[in-house]
Tab-separated table of C-alpha atoms in Angstrom:
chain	number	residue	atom	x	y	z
W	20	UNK	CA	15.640	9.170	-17.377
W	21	UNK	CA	13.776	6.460	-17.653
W	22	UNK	CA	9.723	5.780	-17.273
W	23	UNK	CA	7.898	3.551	-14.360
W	24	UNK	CA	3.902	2.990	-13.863
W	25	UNK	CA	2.251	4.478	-10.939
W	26	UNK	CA	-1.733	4.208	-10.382
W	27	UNK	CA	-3.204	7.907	-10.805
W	28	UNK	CA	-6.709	8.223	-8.664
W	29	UNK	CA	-9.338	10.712	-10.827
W	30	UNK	CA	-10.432	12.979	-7.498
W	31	UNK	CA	-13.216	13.974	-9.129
W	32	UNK	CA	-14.705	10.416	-9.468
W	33	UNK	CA	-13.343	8.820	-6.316
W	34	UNK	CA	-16.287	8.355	-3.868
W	35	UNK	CA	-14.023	7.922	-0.867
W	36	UNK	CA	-14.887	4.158	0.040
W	37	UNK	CA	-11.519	3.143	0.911
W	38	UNK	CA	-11.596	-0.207	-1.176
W	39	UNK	CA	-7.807	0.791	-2.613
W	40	UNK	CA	-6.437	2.000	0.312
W	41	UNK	CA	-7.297	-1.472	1.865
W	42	UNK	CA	-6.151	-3.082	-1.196
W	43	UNK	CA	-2.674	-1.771	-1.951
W	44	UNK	CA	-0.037	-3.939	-0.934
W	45	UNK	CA	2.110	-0.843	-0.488
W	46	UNK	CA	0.411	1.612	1.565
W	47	UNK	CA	0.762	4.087	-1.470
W	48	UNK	CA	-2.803	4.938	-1.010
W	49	UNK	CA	-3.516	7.753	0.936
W	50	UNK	CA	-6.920	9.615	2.171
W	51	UNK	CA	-9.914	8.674	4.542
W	52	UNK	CA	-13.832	7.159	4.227
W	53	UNK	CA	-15.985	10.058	2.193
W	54	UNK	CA	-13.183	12.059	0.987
W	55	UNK	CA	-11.039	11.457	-2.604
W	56	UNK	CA	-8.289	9.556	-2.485
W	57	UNK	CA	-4.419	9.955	-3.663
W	58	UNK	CA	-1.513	7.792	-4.790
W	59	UNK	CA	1.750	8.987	-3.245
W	60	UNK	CA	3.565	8.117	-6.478
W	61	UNK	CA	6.486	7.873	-4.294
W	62	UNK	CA	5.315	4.792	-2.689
W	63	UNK	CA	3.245	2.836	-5.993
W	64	UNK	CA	5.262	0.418	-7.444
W	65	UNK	CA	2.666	0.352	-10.253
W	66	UNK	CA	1.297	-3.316	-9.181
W	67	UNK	CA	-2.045	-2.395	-10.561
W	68	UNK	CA	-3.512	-4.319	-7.886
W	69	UNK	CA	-5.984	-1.237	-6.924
W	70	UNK	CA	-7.012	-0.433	-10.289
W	71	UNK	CA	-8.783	-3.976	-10.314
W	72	UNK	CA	-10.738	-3.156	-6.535
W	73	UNK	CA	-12.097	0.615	-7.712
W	74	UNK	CA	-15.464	0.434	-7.988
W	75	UNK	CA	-16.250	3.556	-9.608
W	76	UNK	CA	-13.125	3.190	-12.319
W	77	UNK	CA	-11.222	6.091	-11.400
W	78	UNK	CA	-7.674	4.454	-11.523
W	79	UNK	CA	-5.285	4.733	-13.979
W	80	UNK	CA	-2.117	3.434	-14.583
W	81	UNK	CA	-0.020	6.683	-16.164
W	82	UNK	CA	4.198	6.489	-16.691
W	83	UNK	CA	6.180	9.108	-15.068
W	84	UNK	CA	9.672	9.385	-15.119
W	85	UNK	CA	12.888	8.613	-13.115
W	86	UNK	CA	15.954	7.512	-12.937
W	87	UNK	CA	16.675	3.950	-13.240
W	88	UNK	CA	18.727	3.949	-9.724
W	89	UNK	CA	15.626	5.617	-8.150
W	90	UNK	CA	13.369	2.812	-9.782
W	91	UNK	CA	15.922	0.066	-8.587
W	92	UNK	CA	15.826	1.502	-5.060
W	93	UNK	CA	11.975	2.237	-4.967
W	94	UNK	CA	11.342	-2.050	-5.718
W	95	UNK	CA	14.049	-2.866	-3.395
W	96	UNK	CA	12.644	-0.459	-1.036
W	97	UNK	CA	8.909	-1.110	-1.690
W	98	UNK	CA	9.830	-5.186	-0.741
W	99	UNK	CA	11.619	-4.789	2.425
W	100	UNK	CA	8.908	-2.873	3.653
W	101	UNK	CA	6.177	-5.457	2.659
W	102	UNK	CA	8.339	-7.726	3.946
W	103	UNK	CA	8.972	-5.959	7.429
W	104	UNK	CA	4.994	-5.206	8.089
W	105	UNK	CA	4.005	-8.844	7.010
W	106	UNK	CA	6.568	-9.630	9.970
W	107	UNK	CA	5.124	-7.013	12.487
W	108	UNK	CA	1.477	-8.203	11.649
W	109	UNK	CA	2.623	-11.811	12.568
W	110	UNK	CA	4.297	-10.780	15.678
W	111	UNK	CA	1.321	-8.520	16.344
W	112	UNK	CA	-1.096	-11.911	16.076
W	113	UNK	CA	0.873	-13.966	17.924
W	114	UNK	CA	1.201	-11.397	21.156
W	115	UNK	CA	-2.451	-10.650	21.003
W	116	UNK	CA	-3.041	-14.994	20.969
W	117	UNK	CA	-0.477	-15.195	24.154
W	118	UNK	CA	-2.819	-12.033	25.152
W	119	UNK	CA	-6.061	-14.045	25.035
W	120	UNK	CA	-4.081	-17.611	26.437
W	121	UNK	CA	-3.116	-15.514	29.667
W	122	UNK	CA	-6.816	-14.716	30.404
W	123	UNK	CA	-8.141	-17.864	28.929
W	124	UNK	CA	-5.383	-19.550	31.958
W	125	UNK	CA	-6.238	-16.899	34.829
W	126	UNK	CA	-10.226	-16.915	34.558
């Protein structure tokens, strides 16, 4: 077994803003305005990227372990997926500016 990073969210000192959730790259963030937060471990590549946007400090970066063929599929994983939504958003913007065109045009 080997060991890989994943952010940890204190629940006791989360105040619920949703600052991570909106920061993490991976959607590994899960939980709503006003109520504590949680890292679904199986989705946190470790990045770190939330631990920087917390403003109360109540990230950490802990090391659990796994196998090293669940790591390499987790990354590979964890990119395709980034990869995939940063597709969908584009294709999203683009129907929604053919959207606005087409009214733009008919009015």
């Amino acid at each position: 077994m080997n060991e890989r990073i994943v952010a940890k969210i204190n629940e006791n000192n989360c105040i619920g803003c949703t600052i991570c959730i909106n920061a993490c790259p991976f959607d590994a963030i899960i939980g709503a305005q006003n109520y504590s937060h949680r890292v679904n471990r199986q989705e946190c590549p470790g990045c770190k990227v939330c631990v920087t946007k917390c403003p109360t400090d109540c990230i950490e970066i802990v090391k659990i372990k796994q196998s090293k063929e669940d790591i390499k599929e987790k990354v590979k994983f964890n990119f395709q997926r980034r990869k995939l939504r940063k597709e969908n958003l584009k294709k999203m913007h683009l129907e929604n500016i053919n959207l606005q065109l087409d009214k733009i045009i008919r009015s």
